[in-house]
Backbone as JSON Lines, residues from 0, in Angstrom:
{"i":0,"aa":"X","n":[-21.56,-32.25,-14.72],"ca":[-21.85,-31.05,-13.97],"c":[-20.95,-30.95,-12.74]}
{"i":1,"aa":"X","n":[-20.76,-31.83,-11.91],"ca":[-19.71,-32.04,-11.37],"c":[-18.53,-31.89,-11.26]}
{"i":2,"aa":"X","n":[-18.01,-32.23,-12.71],"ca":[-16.96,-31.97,-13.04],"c":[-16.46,-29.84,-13.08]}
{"i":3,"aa":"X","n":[-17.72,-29.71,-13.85],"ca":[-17.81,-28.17,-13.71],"c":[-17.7,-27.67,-12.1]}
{"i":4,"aa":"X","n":[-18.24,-28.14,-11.53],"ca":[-17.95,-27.53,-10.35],"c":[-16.8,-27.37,-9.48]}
{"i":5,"aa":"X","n":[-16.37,-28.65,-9.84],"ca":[-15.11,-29.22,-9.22],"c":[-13.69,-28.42,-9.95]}
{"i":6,"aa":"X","n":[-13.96,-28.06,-11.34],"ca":[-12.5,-27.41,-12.0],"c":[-13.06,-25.9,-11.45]}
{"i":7,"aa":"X","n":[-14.33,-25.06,-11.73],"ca":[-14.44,-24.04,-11.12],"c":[-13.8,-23.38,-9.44]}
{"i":8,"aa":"X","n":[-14.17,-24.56,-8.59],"ca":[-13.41,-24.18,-7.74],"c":[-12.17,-24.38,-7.14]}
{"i":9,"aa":"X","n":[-11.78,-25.05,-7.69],"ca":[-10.16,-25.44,-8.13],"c":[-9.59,-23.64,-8.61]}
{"i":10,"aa":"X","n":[-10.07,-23.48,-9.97],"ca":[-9.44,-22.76,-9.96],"c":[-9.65,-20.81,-9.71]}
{"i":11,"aa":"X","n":[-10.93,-21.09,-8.49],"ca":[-11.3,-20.15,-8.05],"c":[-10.29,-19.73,-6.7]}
{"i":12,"aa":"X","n":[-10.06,-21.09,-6.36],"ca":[-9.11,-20.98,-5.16],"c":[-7.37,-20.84,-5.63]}
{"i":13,"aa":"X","n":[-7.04,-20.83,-6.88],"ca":[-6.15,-20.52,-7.17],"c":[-5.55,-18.89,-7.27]}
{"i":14,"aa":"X","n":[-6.64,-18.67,-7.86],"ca":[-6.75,-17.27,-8.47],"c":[-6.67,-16.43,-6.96]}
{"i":15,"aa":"X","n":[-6.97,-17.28,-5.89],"ca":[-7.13,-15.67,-4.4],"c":[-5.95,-15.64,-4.06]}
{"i":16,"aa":"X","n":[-4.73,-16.48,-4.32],"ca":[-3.59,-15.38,-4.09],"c":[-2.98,-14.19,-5.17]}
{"i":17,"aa":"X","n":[-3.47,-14.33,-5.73],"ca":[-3.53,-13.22,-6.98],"c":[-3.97,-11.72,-6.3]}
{"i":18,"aa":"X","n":[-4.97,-12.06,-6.33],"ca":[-5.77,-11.1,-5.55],"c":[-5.21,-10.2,-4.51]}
{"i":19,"aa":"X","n":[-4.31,-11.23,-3.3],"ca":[-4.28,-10.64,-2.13],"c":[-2.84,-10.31,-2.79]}
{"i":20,"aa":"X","n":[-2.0,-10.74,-3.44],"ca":[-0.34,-10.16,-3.74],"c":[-0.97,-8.52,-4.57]}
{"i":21,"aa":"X","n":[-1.9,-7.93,-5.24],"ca":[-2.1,-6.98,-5.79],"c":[-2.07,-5.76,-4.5]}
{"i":22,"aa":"X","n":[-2.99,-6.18,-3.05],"ca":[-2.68,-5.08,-2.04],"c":[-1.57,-5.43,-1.48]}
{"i":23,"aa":"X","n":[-0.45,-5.38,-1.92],"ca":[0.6,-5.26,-1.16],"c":[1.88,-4.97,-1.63]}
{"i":24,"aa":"X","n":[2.67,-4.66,-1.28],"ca":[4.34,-4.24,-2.16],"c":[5.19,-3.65,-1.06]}
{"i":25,"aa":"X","n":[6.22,-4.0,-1.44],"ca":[7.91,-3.52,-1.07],"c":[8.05,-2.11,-1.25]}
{"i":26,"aa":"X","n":[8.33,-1.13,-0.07],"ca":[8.55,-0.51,-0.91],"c":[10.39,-0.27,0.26]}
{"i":27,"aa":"X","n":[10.9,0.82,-0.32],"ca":[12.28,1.4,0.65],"c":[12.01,3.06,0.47]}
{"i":28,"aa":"X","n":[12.14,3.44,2.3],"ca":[12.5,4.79,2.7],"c":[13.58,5.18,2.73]}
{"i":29,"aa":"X","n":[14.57,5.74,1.77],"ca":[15.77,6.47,1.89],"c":[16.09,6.7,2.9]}
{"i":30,"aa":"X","n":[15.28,7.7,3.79],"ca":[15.67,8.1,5.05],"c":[14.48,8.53,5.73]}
{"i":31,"aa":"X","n":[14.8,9.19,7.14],"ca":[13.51,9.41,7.83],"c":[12.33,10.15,7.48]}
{"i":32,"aa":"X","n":[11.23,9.43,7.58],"ca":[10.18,9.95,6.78],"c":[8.56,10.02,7.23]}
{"i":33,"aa":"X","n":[8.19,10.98,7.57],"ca":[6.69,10.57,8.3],"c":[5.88,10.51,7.53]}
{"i":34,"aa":"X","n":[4.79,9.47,7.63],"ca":[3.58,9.0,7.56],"c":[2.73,9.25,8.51]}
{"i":35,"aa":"X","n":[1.79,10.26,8.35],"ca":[0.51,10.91,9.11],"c":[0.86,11.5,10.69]}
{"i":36,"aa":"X","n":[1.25,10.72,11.53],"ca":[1.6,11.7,12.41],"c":[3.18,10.47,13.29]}
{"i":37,"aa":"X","n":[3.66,10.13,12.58],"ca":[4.33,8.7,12.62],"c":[5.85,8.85,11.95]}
{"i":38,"aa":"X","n":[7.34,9.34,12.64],"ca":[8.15,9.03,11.87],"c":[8.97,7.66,11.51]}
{"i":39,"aa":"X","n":[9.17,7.21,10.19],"ca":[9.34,6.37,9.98],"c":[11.24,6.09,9.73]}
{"i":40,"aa":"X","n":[11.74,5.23,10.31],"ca":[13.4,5.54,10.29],"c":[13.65,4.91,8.46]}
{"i":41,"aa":"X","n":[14.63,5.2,7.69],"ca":[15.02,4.87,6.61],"c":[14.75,2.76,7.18]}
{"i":42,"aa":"X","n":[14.75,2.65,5.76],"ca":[14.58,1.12,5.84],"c":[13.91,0.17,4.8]}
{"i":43,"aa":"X","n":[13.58,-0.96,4.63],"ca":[12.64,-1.32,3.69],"c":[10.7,-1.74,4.72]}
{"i":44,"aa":"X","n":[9.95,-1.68,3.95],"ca":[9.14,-1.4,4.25],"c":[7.8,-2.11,3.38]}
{"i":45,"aa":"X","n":[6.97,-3.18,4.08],"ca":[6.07,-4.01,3.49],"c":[4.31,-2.56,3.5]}
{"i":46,"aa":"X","n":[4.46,-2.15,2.28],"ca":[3.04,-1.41,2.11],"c":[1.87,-2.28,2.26]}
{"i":47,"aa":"X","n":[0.41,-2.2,2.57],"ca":[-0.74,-2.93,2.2],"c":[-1.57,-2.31,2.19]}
{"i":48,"aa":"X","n":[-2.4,-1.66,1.63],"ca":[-4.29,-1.45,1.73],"c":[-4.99,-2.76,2.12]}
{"i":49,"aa":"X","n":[-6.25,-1.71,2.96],"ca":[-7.48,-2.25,2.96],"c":[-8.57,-1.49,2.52]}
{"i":50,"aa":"X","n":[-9.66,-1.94,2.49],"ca":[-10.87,-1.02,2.49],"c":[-11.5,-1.04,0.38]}
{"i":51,"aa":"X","n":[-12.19,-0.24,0.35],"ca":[-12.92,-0.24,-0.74],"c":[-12.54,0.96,-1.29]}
{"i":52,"aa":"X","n":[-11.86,0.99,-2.84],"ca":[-11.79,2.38,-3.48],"c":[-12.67,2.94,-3.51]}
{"i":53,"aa":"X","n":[-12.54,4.93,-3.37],"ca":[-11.45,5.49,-3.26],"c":[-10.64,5.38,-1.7]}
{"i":54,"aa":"X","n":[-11.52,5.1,-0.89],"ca":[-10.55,5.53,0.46],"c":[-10.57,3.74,1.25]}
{"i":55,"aa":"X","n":[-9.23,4.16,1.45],"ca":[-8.49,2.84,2.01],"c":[-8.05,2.87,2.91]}
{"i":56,"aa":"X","n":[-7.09,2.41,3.63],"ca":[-6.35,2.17,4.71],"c":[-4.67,1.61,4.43]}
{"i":57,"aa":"X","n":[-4.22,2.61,4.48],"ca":[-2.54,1.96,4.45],"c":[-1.92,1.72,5.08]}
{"i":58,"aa":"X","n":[-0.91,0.74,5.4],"ca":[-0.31,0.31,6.61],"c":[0.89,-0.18,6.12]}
{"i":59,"aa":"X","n":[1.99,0.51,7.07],"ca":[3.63,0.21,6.29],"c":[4.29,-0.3,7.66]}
{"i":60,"aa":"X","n":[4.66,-1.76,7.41],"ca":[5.53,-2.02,8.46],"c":[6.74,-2.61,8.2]}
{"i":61,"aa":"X","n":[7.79,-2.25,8.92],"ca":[9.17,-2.18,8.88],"c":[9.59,-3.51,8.54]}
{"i":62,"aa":"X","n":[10.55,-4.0,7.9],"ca":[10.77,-5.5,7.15],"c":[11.94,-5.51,8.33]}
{"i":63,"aa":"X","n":[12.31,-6.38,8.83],"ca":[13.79,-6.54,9.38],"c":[14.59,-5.71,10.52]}
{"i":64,"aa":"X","n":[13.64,-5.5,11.39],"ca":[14.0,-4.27,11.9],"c":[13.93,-5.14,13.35]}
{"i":65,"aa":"X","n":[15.04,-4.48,14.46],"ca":[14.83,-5.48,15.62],"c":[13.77,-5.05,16.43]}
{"i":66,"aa":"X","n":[13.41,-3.45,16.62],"ca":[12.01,-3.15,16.52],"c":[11.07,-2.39,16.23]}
{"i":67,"aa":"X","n":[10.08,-3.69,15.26],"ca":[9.58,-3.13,14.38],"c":[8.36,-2.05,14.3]}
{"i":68,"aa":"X","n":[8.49,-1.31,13.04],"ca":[7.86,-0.07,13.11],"c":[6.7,-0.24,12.19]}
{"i":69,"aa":"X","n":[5.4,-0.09,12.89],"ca":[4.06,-0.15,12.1],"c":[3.17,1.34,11.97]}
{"i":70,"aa":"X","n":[2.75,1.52,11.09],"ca":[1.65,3.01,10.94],"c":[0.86,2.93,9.73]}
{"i":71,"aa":"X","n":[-0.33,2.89,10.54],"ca":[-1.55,3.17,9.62],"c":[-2.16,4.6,9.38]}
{"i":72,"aa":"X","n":[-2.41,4.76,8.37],"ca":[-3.11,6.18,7.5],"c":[-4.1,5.86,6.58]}
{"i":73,"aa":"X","n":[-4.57,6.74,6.59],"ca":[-6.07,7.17,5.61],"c":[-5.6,7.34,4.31]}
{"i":74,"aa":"X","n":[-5.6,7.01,2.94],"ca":[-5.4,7.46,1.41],"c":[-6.26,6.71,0.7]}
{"i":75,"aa":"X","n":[-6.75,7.6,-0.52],"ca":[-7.05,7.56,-1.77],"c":[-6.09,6.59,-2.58]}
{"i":76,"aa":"X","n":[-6.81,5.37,-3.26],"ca":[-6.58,4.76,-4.1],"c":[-7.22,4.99,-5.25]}
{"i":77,"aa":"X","n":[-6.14,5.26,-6.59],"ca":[-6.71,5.33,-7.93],"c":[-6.0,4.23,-8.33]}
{"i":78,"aa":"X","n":[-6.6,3.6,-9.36],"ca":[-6.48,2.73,-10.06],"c":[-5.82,3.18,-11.58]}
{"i":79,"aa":"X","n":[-4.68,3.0,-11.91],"ca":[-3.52,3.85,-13.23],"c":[-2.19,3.09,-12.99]}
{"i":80,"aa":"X","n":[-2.45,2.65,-14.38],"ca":[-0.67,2.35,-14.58],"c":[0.68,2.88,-14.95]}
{"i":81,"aa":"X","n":[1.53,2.61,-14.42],"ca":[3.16,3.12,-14.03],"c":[3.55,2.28,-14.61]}
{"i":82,"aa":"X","n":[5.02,2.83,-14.88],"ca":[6.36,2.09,-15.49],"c":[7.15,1.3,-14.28]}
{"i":83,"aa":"X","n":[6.88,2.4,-12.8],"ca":[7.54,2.21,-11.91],"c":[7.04,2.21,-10.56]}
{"i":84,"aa":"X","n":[7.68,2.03,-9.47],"ca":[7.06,2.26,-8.3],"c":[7.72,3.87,-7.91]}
{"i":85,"aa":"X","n":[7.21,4.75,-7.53],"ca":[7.76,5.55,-7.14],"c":[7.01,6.82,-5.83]}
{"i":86,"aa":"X","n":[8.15,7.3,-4.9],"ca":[7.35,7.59,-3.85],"c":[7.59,9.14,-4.06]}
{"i":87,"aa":"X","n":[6.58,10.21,-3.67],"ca":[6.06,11.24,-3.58],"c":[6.3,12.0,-2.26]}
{"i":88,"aa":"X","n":[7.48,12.8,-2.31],"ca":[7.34,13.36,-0.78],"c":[7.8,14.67,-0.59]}
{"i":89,"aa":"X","n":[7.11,15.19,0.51],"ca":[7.4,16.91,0.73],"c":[8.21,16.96,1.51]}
{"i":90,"aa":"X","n":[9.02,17.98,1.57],"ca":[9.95,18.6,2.68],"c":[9.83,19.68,3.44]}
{"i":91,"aa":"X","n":[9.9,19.81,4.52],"ca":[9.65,21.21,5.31],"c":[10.9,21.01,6.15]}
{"i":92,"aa":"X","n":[11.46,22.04,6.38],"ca":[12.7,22.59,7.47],"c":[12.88,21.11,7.55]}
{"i":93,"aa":"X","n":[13.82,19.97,6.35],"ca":[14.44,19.49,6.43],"c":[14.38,17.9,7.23]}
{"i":94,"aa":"X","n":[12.12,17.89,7.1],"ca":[11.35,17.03,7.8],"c":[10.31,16.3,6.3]}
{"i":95,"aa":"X","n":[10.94,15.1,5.76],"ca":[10.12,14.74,4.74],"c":[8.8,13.86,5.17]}
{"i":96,"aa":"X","n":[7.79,13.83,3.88],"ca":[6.58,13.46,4.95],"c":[6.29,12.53,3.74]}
{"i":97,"aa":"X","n":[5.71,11.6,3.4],"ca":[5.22,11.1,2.23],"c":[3.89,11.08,1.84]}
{"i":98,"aa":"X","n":[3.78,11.74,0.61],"ca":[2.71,12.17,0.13],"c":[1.73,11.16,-0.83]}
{"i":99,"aa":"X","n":[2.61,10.25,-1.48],"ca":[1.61,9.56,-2.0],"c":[2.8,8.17,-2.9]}
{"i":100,"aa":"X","n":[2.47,7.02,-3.11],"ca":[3.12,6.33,-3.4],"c":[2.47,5.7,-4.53]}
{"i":101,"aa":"X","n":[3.24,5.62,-5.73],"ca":[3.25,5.01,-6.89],"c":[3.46,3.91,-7.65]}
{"i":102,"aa":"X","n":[2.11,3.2,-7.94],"ca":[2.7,1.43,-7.61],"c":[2.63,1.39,-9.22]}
{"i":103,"aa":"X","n":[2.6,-0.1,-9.8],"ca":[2.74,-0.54,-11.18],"c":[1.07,-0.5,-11.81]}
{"i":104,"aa":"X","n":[0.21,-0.89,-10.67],"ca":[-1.31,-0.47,-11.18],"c":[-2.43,0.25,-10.49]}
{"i":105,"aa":"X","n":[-1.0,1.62,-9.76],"ca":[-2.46,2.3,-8.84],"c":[-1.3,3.36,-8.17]}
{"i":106,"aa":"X","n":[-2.12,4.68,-8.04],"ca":[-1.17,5.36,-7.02],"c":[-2.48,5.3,-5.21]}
{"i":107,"aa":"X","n":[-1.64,5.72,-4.36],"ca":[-1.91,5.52,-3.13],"c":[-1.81,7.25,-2.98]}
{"i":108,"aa":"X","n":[-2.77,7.84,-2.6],"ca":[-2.52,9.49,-2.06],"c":[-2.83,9.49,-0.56]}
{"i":109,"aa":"X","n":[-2.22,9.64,0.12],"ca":[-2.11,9.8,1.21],"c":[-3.19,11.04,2.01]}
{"i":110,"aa":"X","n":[-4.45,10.81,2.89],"ca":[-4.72,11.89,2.93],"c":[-4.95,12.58,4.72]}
{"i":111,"aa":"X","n":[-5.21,13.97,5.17],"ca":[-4.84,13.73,6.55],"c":[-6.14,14.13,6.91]}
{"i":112,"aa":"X","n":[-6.6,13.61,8.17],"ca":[-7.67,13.62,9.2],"c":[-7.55,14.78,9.58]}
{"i":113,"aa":"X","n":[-8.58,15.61,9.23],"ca":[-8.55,17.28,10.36],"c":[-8.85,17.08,11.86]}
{"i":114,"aa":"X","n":[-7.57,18.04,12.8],"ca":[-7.58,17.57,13.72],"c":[-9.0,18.49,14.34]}
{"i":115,"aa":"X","n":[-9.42,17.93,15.59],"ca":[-10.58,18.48,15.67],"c":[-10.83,19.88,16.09]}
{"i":116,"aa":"X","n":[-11.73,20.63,15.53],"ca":[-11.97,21.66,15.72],"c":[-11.89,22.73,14.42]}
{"i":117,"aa":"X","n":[-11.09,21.82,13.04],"ca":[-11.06,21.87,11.81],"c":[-12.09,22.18,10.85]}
């Protein structure tokens, strides 16, 4: 019985970096790009959620940057598989904003806080 316990948590504690590499990914901004009220300069860029589906917490901070750029936002996590990672973004007068990002087992929708009085 012992033994059961002992390989169980062996390989219970294996399995939690599994876990934590699923909220997180690489992604790269072509060029300047806002996130919620936040512009972000072109660059590469470490994504992560928190929180409990559907609504999460996203947070993209700048990989390599001398200084670095962090912003958190509110989005919808669905759970769906992709071929690819791919990012979702609008343009206005030449100001892109990112709308929602597309991972290998989930898209991320980005969503915005009404400002008050909304």
């Amino acid at each position: 019985m012992k033994r059961f316990f002992g390989l169980a948590l062996i390989l219970s504690a294996l399995s939690i970096p599994s876990f934590a590499a699923k909220s997180s990914q690489n992604i790269t901004l072509a060029e300047t790009t806002t996130v919620g009220n936040t512009k972000l300069p072109a660059g590469e860029y470490k994504l992560t959620w928190t929180g409990t589906a559907p609504d999460v917490q996203v947070t993209l901070e700048q990989k390599n940057a001398g200084k670095p750029v962090t912003v958190t936002a509110p989005a919808k996590f669905i759970s769906e598989k992709h071929d690819r990672t791919q990012l979702t973004t609008t343009s206005n007068a030449g100001a892109n904003t990112l709308e929602a990002v597309q991972l290998k087992d989930a898209t991320l929708t980005f969503t915005s806080t009404p400002a008050s009085g909304q």
